[in-house]
Amino acid sequence: MSYGQGGSMQSSKNVTPQKHTIFPIRLPLSILLALLVVITWSVFQQGTAYAASRDTLSSPPAVSAPYAALYDLTYHTSLMTKAATTETEIASTTKIMTALLVLQSYRLDHKVTITQDVINYVNENNASNAGLLVNDKLTVKQLLYAMLLPSGCDAAYAMAVSLKGSLDKFVAEMNQEAELLGLTQTYYTTVDGLHNPDSKGRYGYSTAADLIQLTTYAMQFPLFRQLVGTQTYSLPATSEHHAYTWTNTNHLLGTYPGAIGVKTGTTPWAGYCLVFAAVRNGETLLGVVLSSTSSQQRYTDSTALLNWGFSLFSKSRNRPAA
């Protein structure tokens, strides 16, 4: 079994990728959206009268996962939490942050050459991968598909090293972004969620609550939504690379009505994880289950949470005015 597996502005100019300057370019895009997420997050933590009125309709389903959360993206309301602020490893759901950082900071048409180091990294870690081949040249956008659909740790490694020069530098930037977004219970040690410690022997962690907050922000980027909502992506062979076909590890896509992403994750230390989202009748729900005991269980839990969440919308519409 491979670890890290499952089971988010493009310019036409071809120049060296550059990190956006924080002021003034990034302020409208990142700072203001981040502030919006932090502000609405207080609603998640504290609850609202609207949530309370909906809670009287029915109780949330019991879930087997030890850590879970369900969030209403339409009304920015917490619907359900279970040990949502308990820190735990999150496996390849880490790649949500990796994708976010790439999307808002680097050129998507920048080409990355796949090196032998990429292949060695995957083999040494028995990591999930997109089957990338040495000497192929792929764009950052193509590598985002390779990372988010088949949960390719090879793609994550290749982008991180190409864009920042080393894994450590990219991870440092991930932690800076986490701080900016107010993810106070999140710490990254890898770009892909593998069980590898930092120089001080610490392992990466996050919480269901922080993952809701992070993904709420990431889903505001149209390309991120497109990436994580894609079931299959095929890349024909060219003079620069082989042909590839990547299938999304998120089995809710195509099986659960209205599913729109987001990311799976699996390691022996993190268990089976899933960040998921779905839309029905214009209402959007976002959820997290972490440390499930099996792949099937995470889908059973997520489906139950979505069904319950959408039933609240239906019942709320049918309730007579007070």
Short mmCIF file of N, CA and C in Angstrom, two decimals, residues 144-260:
data_model
loop_
_atom_site.label_atom_id
_atom_site.label_comp_id
_atom_site.label_asym_id
_atom_site.label_seq_id
_atom_site.Cartn_x
_atom_site.Cartn_y
_atom_site.Cartn_z
N LEU A 144 -0.56 20.15 -10.89
CA LEU A 144 -1.62 20.28 -9.88
C LEU A 144 -2.66 19.19 -10.06
N TYR A 145 -3.02 18.89 -11.30
CA TYR A 145 -3.91 17.76 -11.55
C TYR A 145 -3.26 16.46 -11.07
N ALA A 146 -1.98 16.30 -11.37
CA ALA A 146 -1.27 15.09 -10.97
C ALA A 146 -1.19 14.94 -9.45
N MET A 147 -1.17 16.04 -8.75
CA MET A 147 -1.11 16.00 -7.29
C MET A 147 -2.48 15.79 -6.66
N LEU A 148 -3.50 16.45 -7.19
CA LEU A 148 -4.80 16.46 -6.52
C LEU A 148 -5.71 15.31 -6.93
N LEU A 149 -5.54 14.76 -8.13
CA LEU A 149 -6.42 13.66 -8.54
C LEU A 149 -5.92 12.30 -8.04
N PRO A 150 -4.76 11.82 -8.49
CA PRO A 150 -4.27 10.53 -7.99
C PRO A 150 -3.49 10.68 -6.70
N SER A 151 -3.47 11.90 -6.15
CA SER A 151 -2.75 12.21 -4.92
C SER A 151 -1.25 11.98 -5.08
N GLY A 152 -0.72 12.52 -6.17
CA GLY A 152 0.68 12.28 -6.51
C GLY A 152 1.67 13.04 -5.64
N CYS A 153 2.36 12.29 -4.79
CA CYS A 153 3.44 12.89 -4.00
C CYS A 153 4.62 13.25 -4.89
N ASP A 154 4.74 12.57 -6.03
CA ASP A 154 5.79 12.93 -6.98
C ASP A 154 5.55 14.32 -7.55
N ALA A 155 4.31 14.63 -7.85
CA ALA A 155 3.98 15.96 -8.37
C ALA A 155 4.20 17.04 -7.32
N ALA A 156 3.81 16.76 -6.09
CA ALA A 156 4.02 17.73 -5.01
C ALA A 156 5.50 18.02 -4.81
N TYR A 157 6.30 16.97 -4.80
CA TYR A 157 7.75 17.11 -4.64
C TYR A 157 8.34 17.92 -5.79
N ALA A 158 7.97 17.56 -7.00
CA ALA A 158 8.54 18.23 -8.18
C ALA A 158 8.23 19.72 -8.18
N MET A 159 6.99 20.09 -7.87
CA MET A 159 6.62 21.50 -7.84
C MET A 159 7.35 22.24 -6.72
N ALA A 160 7.37 21.66 -5.54
CA ALA A 160 7.98 22.34 -4.39
C ALA A 160 9.45 22.65 -4.64
N VAL A 161 10.18 21.67 -5.13
CA VAL A 161 11.62 21.86 -5.36
C VAL A 161 11.87 22.82 -6.51
N SER A 162 11.08 22.72 -7.57
CA SER A 162 11.26 23.60 -8.72
C SER A 162 10.93 25.05 -8.38
N LEU A 163 9.87 25.25 -7.59
CA LEU A 163 9.40 26.61 -7.32
C LEU A 163 10.13 27.30 -6.18
N LYS A 164 10.60 26.52 -5.20
CA LYS A 164 11.25 27.13 -4.03
C LYS A 164 12.69 26.70 -3.84
N GLY A 165 13.15 25.70 -4.56
CA GLY A 165 14.53 25.27 -4.43
C GLY A 165 14.75 24.09 -3.51
N SER A 166 13.82 23.88 -2.58
CA SER A 166 13.92 22.74 -1.66
C SER A 166 12.58 22.49 -1.00
N LEU A 167 12.40 21.28 -0.48
CA LEU A 167 11.17 20.96 0.24
C LEU A 167 11.05 21.81 1.49
N ASP A 168 12.15 21.98 2.22
CA ASP A 168 12.11 22.73 3.48
C ASP A 168 11.64 24.17 3.26
N LYS A 169 12.10 24.80 2.20
CA LYS A 169 11.69 26.18 1.94
C LYS A 169 10.21 26.26 1.59
N PHE A 170 9.73 25.29 0.84
CA PHE A 170 8.31 25.29 0.49
C PHE A 170 7.45 25.05 1.73
N VAL A 171 7.87 24.10 2.57
CA VAL A 171 7.13 23.82 3.80
C VAL A 171 7.10 25.04 4.70
N ALA A 172 8.20 25.76 4.78
CA ALA A 172 8.24 26.99 5.58
C ALA A 172 7.20 27.99 5.08
N GLU A 173 7.05 28.06 3.77
CA GLU A 173 6.06 28.96 3.19
C GLU A 173 4.64 28.48 3.50
N MET A 174 4.43 27.17 3.52
CA MET A 174 3.13 26.63 3.90
C MET A 174 2.77 27.04 5.33
N ASN A 175 3.72 26.96 6.23
CA ASN A 175 3.46 27.34 7.62
C ASN A 175 3.23 28.84 7.77
N GLN A 176 3.90 29.64 6.96
CA GLN A 176 3.64 31.07 6.96
C GLN A 176 2.21 31.37 6.50
N GLU A 177 1.79 30.65 5.47
CA GLU A 177 0.42 30.83 4.96
C GLU A 177 -0.60 30.38 6.00
N ALA A 178 -0.31 29.29 6.70
CA ALA A 178 -1.21 28.83 7.76
C ALA A 178 -1.37 29.88 8.84
N GLU A 179 -0.28 30.53 9.19
CA GLU A 179 -0.34 31.60 10.20
C GLU A 179 -1.16 32.77 9.70
N LEU A 180 -0.98 33.12 8.44
CA LEU A 180 -1.74 34.22 7.84
C LEU A 180 -3.23 33.93 7.88
N LEU A 181 -3.60 32.68 7.64
CA LEU A 181 -5.01 32.30 7.59
C LEU A 181 -5.60 32.04 8.98
N GLY A 182 -4.78 32.14 10.01
CA GLY A 182 -5.29 31.92 11.36
C GLY A 182 -5.47 30.47 11.72
N LEU A 183 -4.72 29.59 11.06
CA LEU A 183 -4.81 28.15 11.37
C LEU A 183 -3.89 27.87 12.56
N THR A 184 -4.39 28.13 13.74
CA THR A 184 -3.55 28.11 14.95
C THR A 184 -3.22 26.70 15.42
N GLN A 185 -3.89 25.70 14.88
CA GLN A 185 -3.63 24.31 15.27
C GLN A 185 -3.16 23.48 14.08
N THR A 186 -2.41 24.11 13.21
CA THR A 186 -1.89 23.44 12.03
C THR A 186 -0.39 23.65 11.94
N TYR A 187 0.33 22.56 11.64
CA TYR A 187 1.78 22.65 11.45
C TYR A 187 2.17 21.63 10.39
N TYR A 188 2.89 22.09 9.38
CA TYR A 188 3.30 21.23 8.28
C TYR A 188 4.78 20.86 8.39
N THR A 189 5.08 19.61 8.07
CA THR A 189 6.48 19.18 7.97
C THR A 189 6.80 18.61 6.59
N THR A 190 5.78 18.39 5.78
CA THR A 190 5.96 17.90 4.42
C THR A 190 5.01 18.62 3.48
N VAL A 191 5.26 18.49 2.18
CA VAL A 191 4.40 19.12 1.19
C VAL A 191 3.24 18.22 0.81
N ASP A 192 3.25 16.98 1.30
CA ASP A 192 2.27 15.99 0.84
C ASP A 192 1.56 15.23 1.94
N GLY A 193 1.92 15.47 3.20
CA GLY A 193 1.26 14.79 4.31
C GLY A 193 1.87 13.47 4.72
N LEU A 194 3.02 13.12 4.14
CA LEU A 194 3.69 11.90 4.56
C LEU A 194 4.18 12.02 6.00
N HIS A 195 4.37 10.88 6.64
CA HIS A 195 4.75 10.82 8.05
C HIS A 195 6.27 11.00 8.18
N ASN A 196 6.71 12.20 7.86
CA ASN A 196 8.13 12.53 7.95
C ASN A 196 8.30 13.72 8.90
N PRO A 197 9.22 13.63 9.87
CA PRO A 197 9.36 14.70 10.85
C PRO A 197 10.21 15.86 10.33
N ASP A 198 10.13 16.99 11.04
CA ASP A 198 11.03 18.10 10.74
C ASP A 198 12.35 17.90 11.46
N SER A 199 13.21 18.88 11.43
CA SER A 199 14.55 18.75 12.01
C SER A 199 14.52 18.59 13.52
N LYS A 200 13.39 18.94 14.14
CA LYS A 200 13.26 18.82 15.59
C LYS A 200 12.49 17.57 16.00
N GLY A 201 12.20 16.72 15.02
CA GLY A 201 11.49 15.48 15.32
C GLY A 201 9.99 15.63 15.43
N ARG A 202 9.44 16.78 15.04
CA ARG A 202 8.00 17.00 15.11
C ARG A 202 7.33 16.54 13.82
N TYR A 203 6.13 15.98 13.96
CA TYR A 203 5.35 15.56 12.80
C TYR A 203 4.24 16.57 12.53
N GLY A 204 3.80 16.63 11.29
CA GLY A 204 2.76 17.56 10.92
C GLY A 204 1.42 17.19 11.52
N TYR A 205 0.57 18.21 11.68
CA TYR A 205 -0.76 17.98 12.26
C TYR A 205 -1.69 19.11 11.86
N SER A 206 -2.97 18.86 12.02
CA SER A 206 -3.98 19.89 11.87
C SER A 206 -5.22 19.41 12.62
N THR A 207 -6.34 20.05 12.38
CA THR A 207 -7.60 19.67 13.01
C THR A 207 -8.71 19.72 11.97
N ALA A 208 -9.82 19.11 12.29
CA ALA A 208 -10.97 19.20 11.39
C ALA A 208 -11.42 20.65 11.23
N ALA A 209 -11.37 21.41 12.31
CA ALA A 209 -11.78 22.81 12.26
C ALA A 209 -10.86 23.62 11.36
N ASP A 210 -9.55 23.44 11.51
CA ASP A 210 -8.62 24.18 10.66
C ASP A 210 -8.75 23.78 9.20
N LEU A 211 -9.03 22.52 8.93
CA LEU A 211 -9.21 22.09 7.54
C LEU A 211 -10.46 22.71 6.92
N ILE A 212 -11.51 22.87 7.72
CA ILE A 212 -12.69 23.57 7.23
C ILE A 212 -12.33 25.00 6.88
N GLN A 213 -11.60 25.65 7.77
CA GLN A 213 -11.22 27.04 7.55
C GLN A 213 -10.33 27.19 6.31
N LEU A 214 -9.34 26.33 6.19
CA LEU A 214 -8.44 26.37 5.03
C LEU A 214 -9.20 26.13 3.73
N THR A 215 -10.05 25.13 3.72
CA THR A 215 -10.75 24.77 2.48
C THR A 215 -11.81 25.80 2.12
N THR A 216 -12.41 26.43 3.12
CA THR A 216 -13.34 27.53 2.85
C THR A 216 -12.65 28.61 2.04
N TYR A 217 -11.43 28.91 2.40
CA TYR A 217 -10.63 29.90 1.67
C TYR A 217 -10.25 29.39 0.28
N ALA A 218 -9.75 28.16 0.22
CA ALA A 218 -9.28 27.61 -1.05
C ALA A 218 -10.41 27.51 -2.08
N MET A 219 -11.61 27.20 -1.63
CA MET A 219 -12.73 27.02 -2.55
C MET A 219 -13.17 28.34 -3.18
N GLN A 220 -12.64 29.45 -2.72
CA GLN A 220 -12.94 30.73 -3.35
C GLN A 220 -12.16 30.94 -4.65
N PHE A 221 -11.18 30.06 -4.90
CA PHE A 221 -10.40 30.14 -6.13
C PHE A 221 -11.04 29.22 -7.18
N PRO A 222 -11.56 29.77 -8.28
CA PRO A 222 -12.25 28.95 -9.28
C PRO A 222 -11.41 27.78 -9.80
N LEU A 223 -10.12 27.99 -10.02
CA LEU A 223 -9.31 26.90 -10.54
C LEU A 223 -9.13 25.80 -9.51
N PHE A 224 -9.05 26.15 -8.25
CA PHE A 224 -8.97 25.12 -7.21
C PHE A 224 -10.23 24.26 -7.25
N ARG A 225 -11.39 24.90 -7.34
CA ARG A 225 -12.65 24.15 -7.41
C ARG A 225 -12.67 23.25 -8.65
N GLN A 226 -12.15 23.76 -9.75
CA GLN A 226 -12.11 22.95 -10.98
C GLN A 226 -11.20 21.74 -10.80
N LEU A 227 -10.05 21.95 -10.21
CA LEU A 227 -9.08 20.87 -10.02
C LEU A 227 -9.66 19.76 -9.16
N VAL A 228 -10.14 20.12 -7.98
CA VAL A 228 -10.59 19.09 -7.03
C VAL A 228 -11.92 18.48 -7.44
N GLY A 229 -12.63 19.12 -8.36
CA GLY A 229 -13.90 18.58 -8.82
C GLY A 229 -13.80 17.74 -10.08
N THR A 230 -12.59 17.56 -10.59
CA THR A 230 -12.37 16.78 -11.81
C THR A 230 -12.23 15.30 -11.49
N GLN A 231 -13.01 14.47 -12.16
CA GLN A 231 -12.95 13.02 -11.93
C GLN A 231 -11.76 12.38 -12.63
N THR A 232 -11.57 12.72 -13.90
CA THR A 232 -10.49 12.14 -14.69
C THR A 232 -9.86 13.21 -15.56
N TYR A 233 -8.55 13.19 -15.64
CA TYR A 233 -7.83 14.16 -16.46
C TYR A 233 -6.84 13.42 -17.34
N SER A 234 -6.96 13.61 -18.65
CA SER A 234 -6.07 12.94 -19.60
C SER A 234 -5.16 13.96 -20.26
N LEU A 235 -3.91 13.58 -20.38
CA LEU A 235 -2.90 14.45 -20.97
C LEU A 235 -2.25 13.70 -22.13
N PRO A 236 -2.53 14.11 -23.37
CA PRO A 236 -1.94 13.42 -24.52
C PRO A 236 -0.42 13.59 -24.55
N ALA A 237 0.26 12.65 -25.15
CA ALA A 237 1.71 12.72 -25.27
C ALA A 237 2.12 13.87 -26.20
N THR A 238 3.23 14.50 -25.86
CA THR A 238 3.82 15.54 -26.71
C THR A 238 5.32 15.28 -26.80
N SER A 239 6.02 16.16 -27.46
CA SER A 239 7.47 16.01 -27.56
C SER A 239 8.16 16.24 -26.21
N GLU A 240 7.41 16.79 -25.24
CA GLU A 240 8.00 17.10 -23.94
C GLU A 240 7.63 16.12 -22.83
N HIS A 241 6.57 15.35 -23.05
CA HIS A 241 6.17 14.43 -21.99
C HIS A 241 5.36 13.26 -22.55
N HIS A 242 5.29 12.20 -21.76
CA HIS A 242 4.49 11.03 -22.10
C HIS A 242 3.00 11.34 -21.92
N ALA A 243 2.16 10.41 -22.33
CA ALA A 243 0.72 10.53 -22.09
C ALA A 243 0.41 10.09 -20.66
N TYR A 244 -0.54 10.77 -20.05
CA TYR A 244 -0.96 10.43 -18.69
C TYR A 244 -2.48 10.50 -18.59
N THR A 245 -3.03 9.65 -17.74
CA THR A 245 -4.43 9.74 -17.36
C THR A 245 -4.51 9.57 -15.86
N TRP A 246 -5.09 10.55 -15.19
CA TRP A 246 -5.19 10.54 -13.73
C TRP A 246 -6.64 10.53 -13.30
N THR A 247 -6.96 9.67 -12.35
CA THR A 247 -8.32 9.54 -11.82
C THR A 247 -8.36 10.01 -10.38
N ASN A 248 -9.39 10.73 -10.04
CA ASN A 248 -9.53 11.28 -8.70
C ASN A 248 -9.77 10.18 -7.67
N THR A 249 -9.06 10.25 -6.56
CA THR A 249 -9.23 9.26 -5.49
C THR A 249 -10.46 9.52 -4.64
N ASN A 250 -11.12 10.66 -4.85
CA ASN A 250 -12.33 10.99 -4.10
C ASN A 250 -13.53 10.30 -4.76
N HIS A 251 -13.98 9.22 -4.16
CA HIS A 251 -15.03 8.41 -4.76
C HIS A 251 -16.43 9.01 -4.62
N LEU A 252 -16.56 10.12 -3.90
CA LEU A 252 -17.85 10.79 -3.87
C LEU A 252 -18.16 11.43 -5.22
N LEU A 253 -17.12 11.83 -5.93
CA LEU A 253 -17.33 12.42 -7.26
C LEU A 253 -17.92 11.39 -8.20
N GLY A 254 -19.04 11.72 -8.78
CA GLY A 254 -19.69 10.81 -9.70
C GLY A 254 -20.60 9.80 -9.04
N THR A 255 -20.56 9.71 -7.71
CA THR A 255 -21.43 8.75 -7.01
C THR A 255 -22.39 9.45 -6.05
N TYR A 256 -21.97 10.58 -5.49
CA TYR A 256 -22.86 11.33 -4.61
C TYR A 256 -23.38 12.54 -5.38
N PRO A 257 -24.70 12.69 -5.51
CA PRO A 257 -25.27 13.80 -6.29
C PRO A 257 -24.79 15.16 -5.77
N GLY A 258 -24.21 15.93 -6.65
CA GLY A 258 -23.77 17.27 -6.29
C GLY A 258 -22.39 17.37 -5.70
N ALA A 259 -21.66 16.25 -5.58
CA ALA A 259 -20.31 16.29 -5.01
C ALA A 259 -19.40 17.14 -5.89
N ILE A 260 -18.59 17.99 -5.26
CA ILE A 260 -17.70 18.89 -6.00
C ILE A 260 -16.24 18.80 -5.54
#
